[in-house]
Amino acid sequence: MPNNIEMYNIIKKVCEVAKIHVAAIQWKTKIHKVVEARQLCHYFAQKEYLWTPAEIAKEIGNVSRSDVYHSVKAINNYIDTDPGFRKQFKTLFDYYK
């Protein structure tokens, strides 16, 4: 079960690096910067804390669990194919290693 403090820490850290407001993660928007930050929150919640997609979906962005699966897959794809993405979010990946 997700701990709200752990979830908030993930969101806060990602938003700090992405340079967006913490509340933006919950917005229903397709702005790339916000979507990417939300996907990173999903990714770290699943990889670092092993939360289920359903738990993550309920806590971050109020989305469906399939959106969480897609987010994790998208971030894995970015990591594998986009060196600019890896460089931009290097501090996050180092922090959550």
A tleap script that builds the chain and sets N, CA, C and O, in Angstrom:
source leaprc.protein.ff14SB
mol = sequence {
  NMET PRO ASN ASN ILE GLU MET TYR ASN ILE
  ILE LYS LYS VAL CYS GLU VAL ALA LYS ILE
  HIE VAL ALA ALA ILE GLN TRP LYS THR LYS
  ILE HIE LYS VAL VAL GLU ALA ARG GLN LEU
  CYS HIE TYR PHE ALA GLN LYS GLU TYR LEU
  TRP THR PRO ALA GLU ILE ALA LYS GLU ILE
  GLY ASN VAL SER ARG SER ASP VAL TYR HIE
  SER VAL LYS ALA ILE ASN ASN TYR ILE ASP
  THR ASP PRO GLY PHE ARG LYS GLN PHE LYS
  THR LEU PHE ASP TYR TYR CLYS
}
set mol.1.N position { 0.845 -1.188 0.000 }
set mol.1.CA position { 0.000 0.000 0.000 }
set mol.1.C position { 0.887 1.249 0.000 }
set mol.1.O position { 1.805 1.354 0.814 }
set mol.2.N position { 0.627 2.169 -0.883 }
set mol.2.CA position { 1.458 3.367 -0.955 }
set mol.2.C position { 1.372 4.212 0.310 }
set mol.2.O position { 0.301 4.402 0.887 }
set mol.3.N position { 2.501 4.697 0.707 }
set mol.3.CA position { 2.584 5.631 1.809 }
set mol.3.C position { 2.495 7.027 1.198 }
set mol.3.O position { 3.253 7.347 0.282 }
set mol.4.N position { 1.590 7.851 1.685 }
set mol.4.CA position { 1.379 9.183 1.107 }
set mol.4.C position { 2.629 10.051 1.159 }
set mol.4.O position { 2.860 10.868 0.267 }
set mol.5.N position { 3.436 9.875 2.204 }
set mol.5.CA position { 4.663 10.662 2.327 }
set mol.5.C position { 5.656 10.244 1.248 }
set mol.5.O position { 6.273 11.101 0.615 }
set mol.6.N position { 5.819 8.945 1.030 }
set mol.6.CA position { 6.718 8.461 -0.021 }
set mol.6.C position { 6.250 8.945 -1.390 }
set mol.6.O position { 7.057 9.384 -2.209 }
set mol.7.N position { 4.953 8.863 -1.633 }
set mol.7.CA position { 4.386 9.297 -2.911 }
set mol.7.C position { 4.631 10.796 -3.109 }
set mol.7.O position { 5.025 11.229 -4.192 }
set mol.8.N position { 4.400 11.572 -2.070 }
set mol.8.CA position { 4.618 13.018 -2.168 }
set mol.8.C position { 6.091 13.320 -2.441 }
set mol.8.O position { 6.404 14.221 -3.219 }
set mol.9.N position { 6.998 12.572 -1.806 }
set mol.9.CA position { 8.427 12.788 -2.028 }
set mol.9.C position { 8.825 12.511 -3.472 }
set mol.9.O position { 9.648 13.231 -4.038 }
set mol.10.N position { 8.249 11.475 -4.068 }
set mol.10.CA position { 8.513 11.180 -5.482 }
set mol.10.C position { 8.025 12.347 -6.344 }
set mol.10.O position { 8.759 12.858 -7.189 }
set mol.11.N position { 6.786 12.755 -6.118 }
set mol.11.CA position { 6.194 13.844 -6.906 }
set mol.11.C position { 7.019 15.120 -6.742 }
set mol.11.O position { 7.332 15.793 -7.723 }
set mol.12.N position { 7.368 15.446 -5.500 }
set mol.12.CA position { 8.127 16.668 -5.226 }
set mol.12.C position { 9.483 16.650 -5.923 }
set mol.12.O position { 9.888 17.647 -6.521 }
set mol.13.N position { 10.181 15.530 -5.850 }
set mol.13.CA position { 11.508 15.426 -6.462 }
set mol.13.C position { 11.424 15.530 -7.987 }
set mol.13.O position { 12.221 16.233 -8.608 }
set mol.14.N position { 10.462 14.830 -8.585 }
set mol.14.CA position { 10.296 14.877 -10.044 }
set mol.14.C position { 9.920 16.288 -10.490 }
set mol.14.O position { 10.475 16.790 -11.467 }
set mol.15.N position { 9.000 16.925 -9.800 }
set mol.15.CA position { 8.570 18.282 -10.170 }
set mol.15.C position { 9.698 19.290 -10.015 }
set mol.15.O position { 9.810 20.229 -10.803 }
set mol.16.N position { 10.523 19.096 -9.011 }
set mol.16.CA position { 11.670 19.981 -8.804 }
set mol.16.C position { 12.632 19.897 -9.992 }
set mol.16.O position { 13.099 20.921 -10.491 }
set mol.17.N position { 12.921 18.686 -10.436 }
set mol.17.CA position { 13.841 18.493 -11.563 }
set mol.17.C position { 13.196 18.938 -12.876 }
set mol.17.O position { 13.858 19.537 -13.723 }
set mol.18.N position { 11.900 18.643 -13.042 }
set mol.18.CA position { 11.189 19.007 -14.269 }
set mol.18.C position { 10.799 20.483 -14.300 }
set mol.18.O position { 10.371 20.996 -15.334 }
set mol.19.N position { 10.947 21.153 -13.180 }
set mol.19.CA position { 10.615 22.578 -13.059 }
set mol.19.C position { 9.137 22.868 -13.344 }
set mol.19.O position { 8.793 23.766 -14.113 }
set mol.20.N position { 8.280 22.074 -12.694 }
set mol.20.CA position { 6.838 22.314 -12.768 }
set mol.20.C position { 6.276 22.341 -11.349 }
set mol.20.O position { 6.925 21.883 -10.409 }
set mol.21.N position { 5.074 22.878 -11.201 }
set mol.21.CA position { 4.414 22.940 -9.898 }
set mol.21.C position { 3.935 21.540 -9.512 }
set mol.21.O position { 3.514 20.759 -10.365 }
set mol.22.N position { 4.004 21.239 -8.226 }
set mol.22.CA position { 3.605 19.921 -7.720 }
set mol.22.C position { 2.160 19.587 -8.099 }
set mol.22.O position { 1.862 18.438 -8.424 }
set mol.23.N position { 1.280 20.551 -8.064 }
set mol.23.CA position { -0.129 20.312 -8.384 }
set mol.23.C position { -0.334 19.945 -9.852 }
set mol.23.O position { -1.356 19.356 -10.206 }
set mol.24.N position { 0.620 20.285 -10.700 }
set mol.24.CA position { 0.474 20.013 -12.133 }
set mol.24.C position { 0.390 18.525 -12.436 }
set mol.24.O position { -0.186 18.139 -13.453 }
set mol.25.N position { 0.944 17.689 -11.584 }
set mol.25.CA position { 0.901 16.237 -11.793 }
set mol.25.C position { -0.543 15.752 -11.844 }
set mol.25.O position { -0.848 14.803 -12.567 }
set mol.26.N position { -1.422 16.380 -11.098 }
set mol.26.CA position { -2.821 15.955 -11.036 }
set mol.26.C position { -3.679 16.530 -12.172 }
set mol.26.O position { -4.822 16.110 -12.358 }
set mol.27.N position { -3.140 17.472 -12.917 }
set mol.27.CA position { -3.920 18.111 -13.976 }
set mol.27.C position { -4.213 17.147 -15.114 }
set mol.27.O position { -3.396 16.290 -15.449 }
set mol.28.N position { -5.380 17.302 -15.694 }
set mol.28.CA position { -5.746 16.569 -16.912 }
set mol.28.C position { -5.285 17.405 -18.094 }
set mol.28.O position { -6.061 18.180 -18.654 }
set mol.29.N position { -4.025 17.248 -18.473 }
set mol.29.CA position { -3.454 18.042 -19.546 }
set mol.29.C position { -2.572 17.167 -20.425 }
set mol.29.O position { -2.117 16.101 -20.010 }
set mol.30.N position { -2.346 17.628 -21.623 }
set mol.30.CA position { -1.460 16.913 -22.539 }
set mol.30.C position { -0.184 17.712 -22.810 }
set mol.30.O position { 0.522 17.448 -23.783 }
set mol.31.N position { 0.104 18.676 -21.959 }
set mol.31.CA position { 1.354 19.421 -22.073 }
set mol.31.C position { 2.490 18.443 -21.822 }
set mol.31.O position { 2.542 17.785 -20.783 }
set mol.32.N position { 3.398 18.356 -22.786 }
set mol.32.CA position { 4.430 17.319 -22.762 }
set mol.32.C position { 5.244 17.311 -21.471 }
set mol.32.O position { 5.520 16.247 -20.917 }
set mol.33.N position { 5.623 18.472 -21.000 }
set mol.33.CA position { 6.436 18.583 -19.791 }
set mol.33.C position { 5.717 17.976 -18.580 }
set mol.33.O position { 6.336 17.302 -17.758 }
set mol.34.N position { 4.419 18.219 -18.481 }
set mol.34.CA position { 3.625 17.702 -17.363 }
set mol.34.C position { 3.405 16.203 -17.518 }
set mol.34.O position { 3.519 15.453 -16.548 }
set mol.35.N position { 3.093 15.767 -18.724 }
set mol.35.CA position { 2.870 14.344 -18.985 }
set mol.35.C position { 4.134 13.546 -18.683 }
set mol.35.O position { 4.073 12.486 -18.061 }
set mol.36.N position { 5.273 14.060 -19.125 }
set mol.36.CA position { 6.549 13.394 -18.885 }
set mol.36.C position { 6.832 13.296 -17.386 }
set mol.36.O position { 7.299 12.258 -16.918 }
set mol.37.N position { 6.563 14.336 -16.643 }
set mol.37.CA position { 6.772 14.325 -15.192 }
set mol.37.C position { 5.842 13.307 -14.529 }
set mol.37.O position { 6.263 12.572 -13.636 }
set mol.38.N position { 4.593 13.262 -14.957 }
set mol.38.CA position { 3.640 12.290 -14.407 }
set mol.38.C position { 4.110 10.869 -14.701 }
set mol.38.O position { 4.040 9.992 -13.840 }
set mol.39.N position { 4.589 10.650 -15.925 }
set mol.39.CA position { 5.090 9.323 -16.292 }
set mol.39.C position { 6.299 8.935 -15.436 }
set mol.39.O position { 6.433 7.779 -15.035 }
set mol.40.N position { 7.167 9.892 -15.163 }
set mol.40.CA position { 8.313 9.619 -14.295 }
set mol.40.C position { 7.862 9.261 -12.879 }
set mol.40.O position { 8.440 8.377 -12.246 }
set mol.41.N position { 6.834 9.942 -12.384 }
set mol.41.CA position { 6.303 9.605 -11.062 }
set mol.41.C position { 5.771 8.177 -11.051 }
set mol.41.O position { 6.027 7.428 -10.108 }
set mol.42.N position { 5.043 7.801 -12.076 }
set mol.42.CA position { 4.541 6.428 -12.182 }
set mol.42.C position { 5.700 5.443 -12.209 }
set mol.42.O position { 5.685 4.424 -11.518 }
set mol.43.N position { 6.703 5.763 -13.016 }
set mol.43.CA position { 7.869 4.885 -13.189 }
set mol.43.C position { 8.584 4.656 -11.856 }
set mol.43.O position { 8.839 3.513 -11.476 }
set mol.44.N position { 8.908 5.736 -11.148 }
set mol.44.CA position { 9.650 5.596 -9.894 }
set mol.44.C position { 8.817 4.940 -8.801 }
set mol.44.O position { 9.354 4.191 -7.985 }
set mol.45.N position { 7.526 5.207 -8.769 }
set mol.45.CA position { 6.658 4.571 -7.770 }
set mol.45.C position { 6.641 3.056 -7.969 }
set mol.45.O position { 6.640 2.295 -7.001 }
set mol.46.N position { 6.628 2.628 -9.227 }
set mol.46.CA position { 6.601 1.194 -9.492 }
set mol.46.C position { 7.976 0.561 -9.320 }
set mol.46.O position { 8.087 -0.515 -8.732 }
set mol.47.N position { 9.013 1.201 -9.817 }
set mol.47.CA position { 10.355 0.613 -9.761 }
set mol.47.C position { 10.976 0.687 -8.375 }
set mol.47.O position { 11.614 -0.265 -7.928 }
set mol.48.N position { 10.795 1.807 -7.698 }
set mol.48.CA position { 11.451 2.002 -6.399 }
set mol.48.C position { 10.672 1.352 -5.258 }
set mol.48.O position { 11.259 0.713 -4.385 }
set mol.49.N position { 9.354 1.515 -5.267 }
set mol.49.CA position { 8.552 1.062 -4.133 }
set mol.49.C position { 7.707 -0.174 -4.436 }
set mol.49.O position { 7.029 -0.697 -3.552 }
set mol.50.N position { 7.749 -0.639 -5.680 }
set mol.50.CA position { 7.032 -1.855 -6.097 }
set mol.50.C position { 5.532 -1.776 -5.835 }
set mol.50.O position { 4.902 -2.779 -5.500 }
set mol.51.N position { 4.959 -0.573 -5.991 }
set mol.51.CA position { 3.526 -0.431 -5.857 }
set mol.51.C position { 2.851 -0.972 -7.106 }
set mol.51.O position { 3.435 -0.956 -8.190 }
set mol.52.N position { 1.640 -1.443 -6.958 }
set mol.52.CA position { 0.904 -1.960 -8.108 }
set mol.52.C position { 0.422 -0.792 -8.967 }
set mol.52.O position { 0.241 0.317 -8.463 }
set mol.53.N position { 0.215 -1.036 -10.253 }
set mol.53.CA position { -0.300 0.023 -11.121 }
set mol.53.C position { -1.636 0.599 -10.635 }
set mol.53.O position { -1.885 1.795 -10.785 }
set mol.54.N position { -2.481 -0.234 -10.060 }
set mol.54.CA position { -3.767 0.258 -9.559 }
set mol.54.C position { -3.563 1.241 -8.398 }
set mol.54.O position { -4.249 2.260 -8.321 }
set mol.55.N position { -2.625 0.936 -7.500 }
set mol.55.CA position { -2.342 1.834 -6.375 }
set mol.55.C position { -1.755 3.161 -6.873 }
set mol.55.O position { -2.134 4.236 -6.409 }
set mol.56.N position { -0.840 3.061 -7.809 }
set mol.56.CA position { -0.203 4.259 -8.360 }
set mol.56.C position { -1.233 5.121 -9.084 }
set mol.56.O position { -1.257 6.340 -8.918 }
set mol.57.N position { -2.084 4.482 -9.889 }
set mol.57.CA position { -3.090 5.210 -10.671 }
set mol.57.C position { -4.029 6.000 -9.769 }
set mol.57.O position { -4.430 7.116 -10.098 }
set mol.58.N position { -4.367 5.422 -8.652 }
set mol.58.CA position { -5.275 6.080 -7.716 }
set mol.58.C position { -4.620 7.298 -7.064 }
set mol.58.O position { -5.279 8.311 -6.829 }
set mol.59.N position { -3.331 7.197 -6.775 }
set mol.59.CA position { -2.624 8.256 -6.056 }
set mol.59.C position { -2.105 9.375 -6.955 }
set mol.59.O position { -2.140 10.543 -6.569 }
set mol.60.N position { -1.627 9.030 -8.145 }
set mol.60.CA position { -1.000 10.025 -9.010 }
set mol.60.C position { -1.835 10.230 -10.260 }
set mol.60.O position { -1.871 9.363 -11.133 }
set mol.61.N position { -2.486 11.334 -10.349 }
set mol.61.CA position { -3.187 11.716 -11.565 }
set mol.61.C position { -4.567 11.138 -11.740 }
set mol.61.O position { -5.246 11.458 -12.715 }
set mol.62.N position { -5.012 10.277 -10.804 }
set mol.62.CA position { -6.335 9.665 -10.894 }
set mol.62.C position { -6.592 9.122 -12.300 }
set mol.62.O position { -7.578 9.475 -12.947 }
set mol.63.N position { -5.694 8.264 -12.754 }
set mol.63.CA position { -5.769 7.682 -14.089 }
set mol.63.C position { -6.052 6.191 -13.969 }
set mol.63.O position { -6.173 5.672 -12.859 }
set mol.64.N position { -6.159 5.504 -15.085 }
set mol.64.CA position { -6.386 4.065 -15.031 }
set mol.64.C position { -5.052 3.341 -14.885 }
set mol.64.O position { -3.991 3.907 -15.150 }
set mol.65.N position { -5.122 2.093 -14.461 }
set mol.65.CA position { -3.881 1.332 -14.293 }
set mol.65.C position { -3.191 1.075 -15.630 }
set mol.65.O position { -1.971 0.918 -15.675 }
set mol.66.N position { -3.952 1.030 -16.710 }
set mol.66.CA position { -3.327 0.853 -18.022 }
set mol.66.C position { -2.493 2.079 -18.398 }
set mol.66.O position { -1.499 1.958 -19.113 }
set mol.67.N position { -2.897 3.260 -17.917 }
set mol.67.CA position { -2.088 4.467 -18.120 }
set mol.67.C position { -0.741 4.342 -17.409 }
set mol.67.O position { 0.281 4.807 -17.913 }
set mol.68.N position { -0.748 3.716 -16.245 }
set mol.68.CA position { 0.499 3.507 -15.505 }
set mol.68.C position { 1.397 2.537 -16.264 }
set mol.68.O position { 2.599 2.771 -16.382 }
set mol.69.N position { 0.823 1.449 -16.779 }
set mol.69.CA position { 1.611 0.510 -17.593 }
set mol.69.C position { 2.237 1.244 -18.781 }
set mol.69.O position { 3.416 1.059 -19.085 }
set mol.70.N position { 1.444 2.068 -19.440 }
set mol.70.CA position { 1.941 2.823 -20.593 }
set mol.70.C position { 3.052 3.784 -20.175 }
set mol.70.O position { 4.046 3.929 -20.886 }
set mol.71.N position { 2.891 4.436 -19.032 }
set mol.71.CA position { 3.903 5.373 -18.541 }
set mol.71.C position { 5.234 4.688 -18.302 }
set mol.71.O position { 6.281 5.196 -18.704 }
set mol.72.N position { 5.198 3.546 -17.654 }
set mol.72.CA position { 6.435 2.810 -17.359 }
set mol.72.C position { 7.094 2.359 -18.664 }
set mol.72.O position { 8.312 2.439 -18.818 }
set mol.73.N position { 6.277 1.890 -19.587 }
set mol.73.CA position { 6.807 1.466 -20.888 }
set mol.73.C position { 7.415 2.659 -21.643 }
set mol.73.O position { 8.478 2.532 -22.250 }
set mol.74.N position { 6.748 3.799 -21.604 }
set mol.74.CA position { 7.246 4.995 -22.286 }
set mol.74.C position { 8.565 5.467 -21.689 }
set mol.74.O position { 9.481 5.829 -22.428 }
set mol.75.N position { 8.676 5.469 -20.365 }
set mol.75.CA position { 9.915 5.900 -19.710 }
set mol.75.C position { 11.041 4.923 -20.039 }
set mol.75.O position { 12.165 5.350 -20.306 }
set mol.76.N position { 10.762 3.631 -20.024 }
set mol.76.CA position { 11.781 2.646 -20.414 }
set mol.76.C position { 12.247 2.891 -21.844 }
set mol.76.O position { 13.435 2.771 -22.143 }
set mol.77.N position { 11.316 3.234 -22.723 }
set mol.77.CA position { 11.656 3.531 -24.110 }
set mol.77.C position { 12.537 4.788 -24.196 }
set mol.77.O position { 13.533 4.804 -24.919 }
set mol.78.N position { 12.164 5.833 -23.456 }
set mol.78.CA position { 12.972 7.062 -23.441 }
set mol.78.C position { 14.391 6.769 -22.945 }
set mol.78.O position { 15.367 7.259 -23.513 }
set mol.79.N position { 14.493 5.975 -21.893 }
set mol.79.CA position { 15.801 5.647 -21.320 }
set mol.79.C position { 16.667 4.919 -22.351 }
set mol.79.O position { 17.861 5.190 -22.479 }
set mol.80.N position { 16.048 3.996 -23.080 }
set mol.80.CA position { 16.795 3.184 -24.051 }
set mol.80.C position { 17.167 3.947 -25.315 }
set mol.80.O position { 18.179 3.638 -25.943 }
set mol.81.N position { 16.368 4.936 -25.698 }
set mol.81.CA position { 16.560 5.539 -27.023 }
set mol.81.C position { 16.916 7.020 -27.037 }
set mol.81.O position { 17.361 7.529 -28.066 }
set mol.82.N position { 16.733 7.723 -25.923 }
set mol.82.CA position { 16.898 9.184 -25.942 }
set mol.82.C position { 17.963 9.645 -24.942 }
set mol.82.O position { 17.675 9.802 -23.755 }
set mol.83.N position { 19.200 9.861 -25.425 }
set mol.83.CA position { 20.251 10.307 -24.515 }
set mol.83.C position { 19.957 11.670 -23.877 }
set mol.83.O position { 20.391 11.929 -22.754 }
set mol.84.N position { 19.234 12.532 -24.572 }
set mol.84.CA position { 18.862 13.834 -24.020 }
set mol.84.C position { 17.959 13.684 -22.810 }
set mol.84.O position { 18.093 14.424 -21.836 }
set mol.85.N position { 17.052 12.741 -22.867 }
set mol.85.CA position { 16.153 12.465 -21.741 }
set mol.85.C position { 16.955 11.969 -20.546 }
set mol.85.O position { 16.764 12.438 -19.424 }
set mol.86.N position { 17.851 11.023 -20.788 }
set mol.86.CA position { 18.687 10.494 -19.703 }
set mol.86.C position { 19.513 11.600 -19.058 }
set mol.86.O position { 19.660 11.639 -17.836 }
set mol.87.N position { 20.049 12.491 -19.874 }
set mol.87.CA position { 20.869 13.590 -19.357 }
set mol.87.C position { 20.019 14.565 -18.542 }
set mol.87.O position { 20.424 15.010 -17.468 }
set mol.88.N position { 18.831 14.893 -19.067 }
set mol.88.CA position { 17.946 15.848 -18.399 }
set mol.88.C position { 17.528 15.356 -17.012 }
set mol.88.O position { 17.441 16.149 -16.074 }
set mol.89.N position { 17.272 14.063 -16.880 }
set mol.89.CA position { 16.760 13.520 -15.623 }
set mol.89.C position { 17.787 12.636 -14.904 }
set mol.89.O position { 17.426 11.784 -14.092 }
set mol.90.N position { 19.081 12.856 -15.217 }
set mol.90.CA position { 20.152 12.063 -14.615 }
set mol.90.C position { 20.109 12.110 -13.090 }
set mol.90.O position { 20.313 11.086 -12.437 }
set mol.91.N position { 19.850 13.269 -12.520 }
set mol.91.CA position { 19.829 13.386 -11.063 }
set mol.91.C position { 18.743 12.494 -10.441 }
set mol.91.O position { 18.944 11.926 -9.367 }
set mol.92.N position { 17.607 12.375 -11.112 }
set mol.92.CA position { 16.541 11.507 -10.604 }
set mol.92.C position { 16.951 10.037 -10.674 }
set mol.92.O position { 16.756 9.282 -9.721 }
set mol.93.N position { 17.519 9.644 -11.809 }
set mol.93.CA position { 17.906 8.255 -11.953 }
set mol.93.C position { 19.012 7.889 -10.983 }
set mol.93.O position { 19.046 6.764 -10.483 }
set mol.94.N position { 19.925 8.824 -10.707 }
set mol.94.CA position { 20.974 8.586 -9.714 }
set mol.94.C position { 20.386 8.516 -8.307 }
set mol.94.O position { 20.803 7.696 -7.489 }
set mol.95.N position { 19.419 9.379 -8.036 }
set mol.95.CA position { 18.793 9.427 -6.712 }
set mol.95.C position { 18.041 8.131 -6.409 }
set mol.95.O position { 18.071 7.648 -5.277 }
set mol.96.N position { 17.373 7.573 -7.404 }
set mol.96.CA position { 16.562 6.375 -7.187 }
set mol.96.C position { 17.266 5.072 -7.546 }
set mol.96.O position { 16.615 4.035 -7.668 }
set mol.97.N position { 18.588 5.111 -7.716 }
set mol.97.CA position { 19.310 3.857 -8.004 }
set mol.97.C position { 19.364 2.984 -6.801 }
set mol.97.O position { 19.929 1.892 -6.856 }
savepdb mol mol.pdb
quit
